[in-house]
Coordinates of C-alpha atoms in Angstrom, one line a residue:
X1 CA -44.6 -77.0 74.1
X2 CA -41.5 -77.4 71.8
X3 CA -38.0 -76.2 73.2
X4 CA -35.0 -75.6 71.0
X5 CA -31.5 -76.2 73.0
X6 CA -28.8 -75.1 70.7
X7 CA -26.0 -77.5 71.7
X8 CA -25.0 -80.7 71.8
X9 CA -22.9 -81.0 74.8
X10 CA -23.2 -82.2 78.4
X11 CA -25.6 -79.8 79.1
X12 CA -27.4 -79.7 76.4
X13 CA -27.7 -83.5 76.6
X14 CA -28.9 -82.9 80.1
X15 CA -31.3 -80.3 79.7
X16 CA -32.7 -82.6 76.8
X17 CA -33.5 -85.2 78.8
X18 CA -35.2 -84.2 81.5
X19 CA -37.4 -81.5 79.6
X20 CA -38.3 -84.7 77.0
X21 CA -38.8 -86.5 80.4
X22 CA -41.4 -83.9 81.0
X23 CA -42.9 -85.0 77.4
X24 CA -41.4 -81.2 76.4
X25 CA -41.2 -81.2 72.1
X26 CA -37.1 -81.0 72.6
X27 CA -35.2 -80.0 69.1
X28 CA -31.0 -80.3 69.8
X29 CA -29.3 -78.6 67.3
X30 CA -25.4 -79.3 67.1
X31 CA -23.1 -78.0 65.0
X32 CA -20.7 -80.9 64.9
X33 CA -21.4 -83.8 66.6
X34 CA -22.7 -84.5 70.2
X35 CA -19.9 -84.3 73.5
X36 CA -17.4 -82.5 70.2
X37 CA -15.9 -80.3 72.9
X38 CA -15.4 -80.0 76.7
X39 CA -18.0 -82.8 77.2
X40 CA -15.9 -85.1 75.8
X41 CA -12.3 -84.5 76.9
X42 CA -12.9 -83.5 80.2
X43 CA -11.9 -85.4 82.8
X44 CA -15.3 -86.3 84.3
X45 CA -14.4 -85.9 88.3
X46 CA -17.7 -85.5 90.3
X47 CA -17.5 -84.4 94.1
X48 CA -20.2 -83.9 96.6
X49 CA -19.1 -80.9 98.8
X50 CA -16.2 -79.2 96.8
X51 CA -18.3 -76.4 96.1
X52 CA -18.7 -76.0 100.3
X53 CA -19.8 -72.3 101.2
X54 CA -19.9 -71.0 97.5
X55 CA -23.0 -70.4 95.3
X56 CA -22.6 -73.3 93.9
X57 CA -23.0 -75.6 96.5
X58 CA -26.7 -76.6 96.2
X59 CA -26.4 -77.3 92.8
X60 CA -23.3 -79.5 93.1
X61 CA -25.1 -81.2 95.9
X62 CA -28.4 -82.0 94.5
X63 CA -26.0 -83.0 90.8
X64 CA -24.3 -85.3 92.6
X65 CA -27.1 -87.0 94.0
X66 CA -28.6 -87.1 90.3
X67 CA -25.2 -88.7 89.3
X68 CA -25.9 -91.6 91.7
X69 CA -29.7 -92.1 89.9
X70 CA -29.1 -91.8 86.8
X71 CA -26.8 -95.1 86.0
X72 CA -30.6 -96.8 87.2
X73 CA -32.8 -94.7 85.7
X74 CA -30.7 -94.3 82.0
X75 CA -29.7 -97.0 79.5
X76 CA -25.5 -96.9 78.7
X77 CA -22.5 -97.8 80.5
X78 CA -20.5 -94.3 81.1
X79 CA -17.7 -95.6 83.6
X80 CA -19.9 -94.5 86.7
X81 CA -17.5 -95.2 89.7
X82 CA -16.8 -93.7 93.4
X83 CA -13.3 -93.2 94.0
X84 CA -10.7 -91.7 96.7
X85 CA -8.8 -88.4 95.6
X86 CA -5.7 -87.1 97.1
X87 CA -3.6 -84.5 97.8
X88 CA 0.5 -84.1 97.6
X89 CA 3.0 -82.9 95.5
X90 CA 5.9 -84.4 93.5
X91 CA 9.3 -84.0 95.2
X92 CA 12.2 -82.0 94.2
X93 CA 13.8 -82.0 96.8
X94 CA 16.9 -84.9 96.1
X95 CA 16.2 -86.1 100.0
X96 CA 12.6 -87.0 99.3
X97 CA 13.1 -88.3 95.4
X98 CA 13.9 -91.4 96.9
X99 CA 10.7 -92.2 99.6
X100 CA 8.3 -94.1 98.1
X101 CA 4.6 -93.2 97.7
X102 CA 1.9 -94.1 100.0
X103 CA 0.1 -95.5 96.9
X104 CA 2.2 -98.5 95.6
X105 CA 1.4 -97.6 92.0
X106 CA 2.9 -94.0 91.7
X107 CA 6.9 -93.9 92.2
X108 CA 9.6 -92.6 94.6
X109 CA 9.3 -89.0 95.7
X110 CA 5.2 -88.6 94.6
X111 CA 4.2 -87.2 98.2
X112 CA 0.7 -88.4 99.1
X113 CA 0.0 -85.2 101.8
X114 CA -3.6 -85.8 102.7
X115 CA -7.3 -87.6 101.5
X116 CA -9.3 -84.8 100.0
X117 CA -12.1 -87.3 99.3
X118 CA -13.8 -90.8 99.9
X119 CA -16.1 -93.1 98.5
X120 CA -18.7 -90.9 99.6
X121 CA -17.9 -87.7 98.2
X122 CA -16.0 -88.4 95.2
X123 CA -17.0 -90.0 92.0
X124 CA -16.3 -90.0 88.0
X125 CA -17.8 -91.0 84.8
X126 CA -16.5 -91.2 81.1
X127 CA -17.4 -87.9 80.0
X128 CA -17.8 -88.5 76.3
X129 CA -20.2 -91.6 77.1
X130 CA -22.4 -90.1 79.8
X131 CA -23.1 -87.3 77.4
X132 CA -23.9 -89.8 74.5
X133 CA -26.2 -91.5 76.9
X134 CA -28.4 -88.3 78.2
X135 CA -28.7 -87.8 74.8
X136 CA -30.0 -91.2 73.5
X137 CA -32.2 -91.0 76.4
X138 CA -33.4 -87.7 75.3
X139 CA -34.1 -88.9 72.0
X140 CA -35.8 -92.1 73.0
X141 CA -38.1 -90.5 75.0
X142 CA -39.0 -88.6 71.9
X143 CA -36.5 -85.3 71.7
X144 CA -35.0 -84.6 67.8
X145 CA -31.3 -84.0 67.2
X146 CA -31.0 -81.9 64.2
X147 CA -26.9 -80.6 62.5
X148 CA -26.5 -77.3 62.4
X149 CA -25.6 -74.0 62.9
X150 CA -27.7 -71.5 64.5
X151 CA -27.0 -68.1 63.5
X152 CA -29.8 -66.3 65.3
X153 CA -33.1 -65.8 67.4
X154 CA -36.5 -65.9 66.0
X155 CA -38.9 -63.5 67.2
X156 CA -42.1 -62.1 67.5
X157 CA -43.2 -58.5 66.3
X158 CA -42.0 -56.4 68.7
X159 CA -38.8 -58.5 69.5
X160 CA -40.2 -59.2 72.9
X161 CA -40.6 -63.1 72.9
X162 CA -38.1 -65.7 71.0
X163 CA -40.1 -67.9 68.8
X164 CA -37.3 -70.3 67.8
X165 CA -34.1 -70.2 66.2
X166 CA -32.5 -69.5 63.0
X167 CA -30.4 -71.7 61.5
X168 CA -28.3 -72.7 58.1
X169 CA -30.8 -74.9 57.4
X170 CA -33.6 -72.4 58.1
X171 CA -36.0 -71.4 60.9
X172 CA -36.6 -73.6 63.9
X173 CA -39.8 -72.5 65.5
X174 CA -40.0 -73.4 69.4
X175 CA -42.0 -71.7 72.2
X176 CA -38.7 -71.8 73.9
X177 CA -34.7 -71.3 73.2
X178 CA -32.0 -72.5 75.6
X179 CA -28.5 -71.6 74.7
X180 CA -25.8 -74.3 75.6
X181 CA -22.9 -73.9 73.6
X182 CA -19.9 -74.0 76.0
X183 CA -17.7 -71.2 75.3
X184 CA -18.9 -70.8 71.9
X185 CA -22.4 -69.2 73.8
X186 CA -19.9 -65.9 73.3
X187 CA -21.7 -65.5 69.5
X188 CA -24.9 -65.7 70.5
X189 CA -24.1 -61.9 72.1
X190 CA -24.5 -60.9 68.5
X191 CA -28.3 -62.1 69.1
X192 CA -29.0 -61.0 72.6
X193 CA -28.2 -59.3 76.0
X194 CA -25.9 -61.9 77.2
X195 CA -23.1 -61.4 79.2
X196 CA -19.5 -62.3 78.3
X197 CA -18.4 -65.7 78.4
X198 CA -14.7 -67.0 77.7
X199 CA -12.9 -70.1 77.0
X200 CA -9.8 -71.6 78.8
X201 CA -7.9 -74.2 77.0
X202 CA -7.2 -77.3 78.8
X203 CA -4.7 -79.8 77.1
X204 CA -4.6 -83.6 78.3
X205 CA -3.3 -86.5 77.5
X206 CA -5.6 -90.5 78.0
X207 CA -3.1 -93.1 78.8
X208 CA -4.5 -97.0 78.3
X209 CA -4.3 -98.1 81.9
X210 CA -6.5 -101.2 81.6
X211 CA -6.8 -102.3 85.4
X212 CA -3.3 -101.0 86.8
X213 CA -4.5 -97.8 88.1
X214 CA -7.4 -98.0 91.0
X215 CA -10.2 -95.5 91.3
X216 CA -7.4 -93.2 93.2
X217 CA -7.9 -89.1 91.8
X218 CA -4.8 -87.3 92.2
X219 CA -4.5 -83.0 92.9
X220 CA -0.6 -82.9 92.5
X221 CA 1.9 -79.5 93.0
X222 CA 4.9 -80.0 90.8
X223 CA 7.6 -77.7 91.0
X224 CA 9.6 -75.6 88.4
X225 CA 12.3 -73.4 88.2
X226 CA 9.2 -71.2 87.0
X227 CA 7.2 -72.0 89.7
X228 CA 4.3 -74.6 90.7
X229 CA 1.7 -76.1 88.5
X230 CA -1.0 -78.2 89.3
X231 CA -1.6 -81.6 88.1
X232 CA -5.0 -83.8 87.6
X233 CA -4.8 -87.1 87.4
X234 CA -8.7 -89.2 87.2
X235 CA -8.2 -93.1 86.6
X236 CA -11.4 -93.9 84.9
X237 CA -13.4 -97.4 85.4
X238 CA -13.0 -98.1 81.5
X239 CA -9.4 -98.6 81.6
X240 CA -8.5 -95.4 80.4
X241 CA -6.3 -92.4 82.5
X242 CA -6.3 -88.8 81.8
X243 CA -4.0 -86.5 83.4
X244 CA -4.0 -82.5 82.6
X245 CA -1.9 -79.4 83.3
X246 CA -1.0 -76.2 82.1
X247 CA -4.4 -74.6 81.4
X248 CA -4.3 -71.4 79.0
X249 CA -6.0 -68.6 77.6
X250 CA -5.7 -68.8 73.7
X251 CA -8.2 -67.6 70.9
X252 CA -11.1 -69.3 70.7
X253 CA -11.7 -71.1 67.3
X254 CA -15.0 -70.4 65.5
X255 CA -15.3 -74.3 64.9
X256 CA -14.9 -76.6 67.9
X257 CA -13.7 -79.2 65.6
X258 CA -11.0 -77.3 64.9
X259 CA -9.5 -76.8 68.5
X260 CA -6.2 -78.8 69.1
X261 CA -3.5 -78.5 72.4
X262 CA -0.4 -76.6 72.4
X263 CA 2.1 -79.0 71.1
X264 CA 5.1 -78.4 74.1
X265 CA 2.6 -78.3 76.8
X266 CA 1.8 -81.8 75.2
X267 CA 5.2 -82.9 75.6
X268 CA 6.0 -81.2 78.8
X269 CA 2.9 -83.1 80.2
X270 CA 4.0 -86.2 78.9
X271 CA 7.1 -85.9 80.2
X272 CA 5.4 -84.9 83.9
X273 CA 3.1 -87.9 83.7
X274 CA 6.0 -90.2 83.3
X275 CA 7.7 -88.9 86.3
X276 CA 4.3 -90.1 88.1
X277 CA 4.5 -93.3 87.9
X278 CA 6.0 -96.2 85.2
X279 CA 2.3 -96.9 84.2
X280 CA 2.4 -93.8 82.1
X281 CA 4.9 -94.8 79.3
X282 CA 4.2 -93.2 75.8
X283 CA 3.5 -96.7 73.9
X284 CA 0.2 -96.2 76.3
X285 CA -0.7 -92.9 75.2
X286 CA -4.3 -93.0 73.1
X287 CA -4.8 -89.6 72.9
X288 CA -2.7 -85.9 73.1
X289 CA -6.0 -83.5 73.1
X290 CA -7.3 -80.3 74.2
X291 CA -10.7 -78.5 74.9
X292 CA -11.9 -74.8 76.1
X293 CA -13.8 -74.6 79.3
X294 CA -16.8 -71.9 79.4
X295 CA -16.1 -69.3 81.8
X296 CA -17.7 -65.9 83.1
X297 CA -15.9 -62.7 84.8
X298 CA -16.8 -64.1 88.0
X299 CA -16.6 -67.4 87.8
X300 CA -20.3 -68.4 88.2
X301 CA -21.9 -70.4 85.6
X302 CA -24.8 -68.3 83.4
X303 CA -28.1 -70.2 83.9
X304 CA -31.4 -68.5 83.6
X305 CA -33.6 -66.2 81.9
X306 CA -31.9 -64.0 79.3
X307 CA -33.1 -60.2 80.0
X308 CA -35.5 -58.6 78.1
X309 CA -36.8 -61.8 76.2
X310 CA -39.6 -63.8 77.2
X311 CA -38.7 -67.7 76.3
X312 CA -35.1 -67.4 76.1
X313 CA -32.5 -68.9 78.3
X314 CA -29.4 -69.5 78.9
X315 CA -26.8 -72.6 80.4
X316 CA -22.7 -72.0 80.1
X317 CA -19.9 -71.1 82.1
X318 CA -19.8 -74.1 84.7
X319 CA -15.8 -74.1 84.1
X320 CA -14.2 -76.9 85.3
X321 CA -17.8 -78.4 87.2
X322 CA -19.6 -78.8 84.0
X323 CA -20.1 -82.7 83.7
X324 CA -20.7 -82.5 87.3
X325 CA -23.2 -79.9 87.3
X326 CA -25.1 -80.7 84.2
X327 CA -27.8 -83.2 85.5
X328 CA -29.0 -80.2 88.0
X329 CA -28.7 -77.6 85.4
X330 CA -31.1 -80.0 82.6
X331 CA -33.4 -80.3 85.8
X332 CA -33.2 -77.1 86.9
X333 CA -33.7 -76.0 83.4
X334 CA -37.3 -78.4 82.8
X335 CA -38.8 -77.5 86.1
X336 CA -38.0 -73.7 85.5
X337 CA -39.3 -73.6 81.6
X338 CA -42.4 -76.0 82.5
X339 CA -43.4 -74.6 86.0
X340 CA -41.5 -71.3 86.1
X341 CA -38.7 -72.2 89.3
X342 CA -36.6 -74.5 90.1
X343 CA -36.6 -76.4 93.3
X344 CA -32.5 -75.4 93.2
X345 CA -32.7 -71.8 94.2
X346 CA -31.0 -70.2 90.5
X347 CA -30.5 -66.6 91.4
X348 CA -26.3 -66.7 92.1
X349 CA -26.5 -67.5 88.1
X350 CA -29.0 -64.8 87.0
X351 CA -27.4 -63.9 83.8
X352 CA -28.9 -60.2 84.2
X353 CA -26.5 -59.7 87.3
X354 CA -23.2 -59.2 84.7
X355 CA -23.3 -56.6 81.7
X356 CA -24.0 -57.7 78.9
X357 CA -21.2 -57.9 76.6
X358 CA -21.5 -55.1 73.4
X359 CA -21.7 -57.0 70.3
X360 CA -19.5 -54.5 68.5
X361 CA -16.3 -56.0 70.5
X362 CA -17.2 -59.3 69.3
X363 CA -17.2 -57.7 65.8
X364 CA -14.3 -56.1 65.6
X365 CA -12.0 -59.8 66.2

């Protein structure tokens, strides 16, 4: 059996290892380069029970367990590390500027309300280098990684069955065809049934923090004269900090290499971060970056058969849980293409239970 997955991201990486796992032909066609996008500017937070009486839950669950496995099962170091997160909100008040932090590394007036996760329940990983390592794995055990574009779905006589994947470089034949493509899974509606899918940009900035920030994430209000915005701050085990904010709808570019952030939500992050704590001066800064998150109309990832096609699938839409939900989506993915169900019960993220979007609209941008 051969299985093209266009998509080189985290769960495409996923999905390629654990069907190659399987001893599944895997082809991996990327248009860039693999992690180009969300998987590798994300910030990489994993957490056991956040998803608590949603759909999601089960597949969070089971992900993070995978998470736990896979540092012994997978060659690479991607910054695997549990971690605490907390709660609070940045003072503006002038009579609580002044009280100092619960956590000695964060200054005056940074209001530490309550522990939203432990040891436990909490983890992260470097996004970028867990998704380089599913995919090394992947092709060690045998899975191809092929650059290009795909710009539609082979199939057979009566359009019934995919049979591979066209691309710039020509047809990829495959007896199965996962789309993965993060937001950009929107152009394959030009090719198939598939509901909508949308991209929210995300701008961050990575601070070199070397060992002066502990394995402490931070879910921070900060108030403005404009009102409240949330802030995220995940202290990775390589040394490295990102903090984001001010996520926003903007067009999505047809080239992911070609995404960059909003230049004063840049500086009025900066600016934010430096408020946090004295750790975050701008001589550490190592990157100013931003990525789209996929997204659906009701917030549910898409993965699972695509209607009306026999051998096509799809995996996108996991918003801001992507690189924790990826290892149970590839798994998900190999047991339902190579034994037809998953032991993680997929039917929340049946793709048939949103319309599919009219290809015309896409057109007509």
């Amino acid at each position: 059996m051969r299985v093209v997955i266009c998509g080189g991201g985290v769960i495409g990486a996923c999905t390629a290892y654990f069907l190659s796992r399987r001893g599944v032909d895997v082809v991996v066609v990327e248009r860039t380069e693999v992690a180009a996008a969300a998987s590798g500017k994300a910030g990489g937070f994993l957490a056991l029970d956040w998803c608590a009486g949603t759909p999601l839950d089960a597949l969070a669950r089971r992900s993070f367990v995978l998470h736990t496995q896979l540092p012994h099962e997978v060659a690479g170091d991607w910054a695997y590390r549990r971690m605490t997160a907390y709660g609070g909100f940045v003072a503006g008040d002038d009579a609580l500027r002044g009280t100092p932090s619960a956590l000695d590394w964060l200054s005056s007036g940074v209001v530490i309300a309550h522990r939203l996760g432990t040891t436990d329940t909490t983890a992260i990983v470097h996004p970028r280098k867990f998704t380089s390592a599913m995919m090394n794995a992947a092709l060690a055990q045998g899975a191809e990684l092929r650059r290009g574009r795909v710009t539609g779905i082979a199939r057979d006589a009566d359009g019934t069955t995919a049979k591979g994947v066209e691309t710039d470089g020509g047809v990829i034949e495959a007896d199965g065809v996962v789309i993965a493509m993060g937001p950009w899974s929107l152009l394959a509606t030009q090719w198939m049934r598939l509901p909508a899918v949308y991209g929210q940009r995300s701008p961050s900035i990575v601070y070199d923090t070397g060992r002066d920030v502990p394995a402490d994430a931070l879910f921070l209000e900060y108030e403005q004269s404009s009102g409240a915005i949330s802030i995220e701050v995940f202290p990775r085990a390589d040394g490295s900090t990102l903090i984001t904010a001010f996520s926003d709808v903007a067009p999505l570019p047809v080239d992911p290499a070609t995404v960059t952030p909003d230049q004063d939500a840049i500086e009025r992050l900066q600016a934010i971060a430096e408020r946090l704590s004295p750790l975050f001066r701008a001589d550490r800064i190592i990157a100013r970056q931003a990525c789209f998150r996929p997204l659906t109309r009701d917030g549910l990832p898409l993965i699972g058969r695509v209607p009306n096609c026999e051998g096509l699938y799809v995996a996108t839409g996991h918003n801001v849980w992507g690189i924790l939900n990826a290892p149970a989506t590839g798994e998900a993915f190999a047991e339902l293409i190579t034994e037809g169900a998953a032991r993680v019960d997929l039917t929340p993220f049946d793709p048939a239970r949103l319309p599919p979007l009219d290809p015309s609209l896409l057109r007509a941008r």
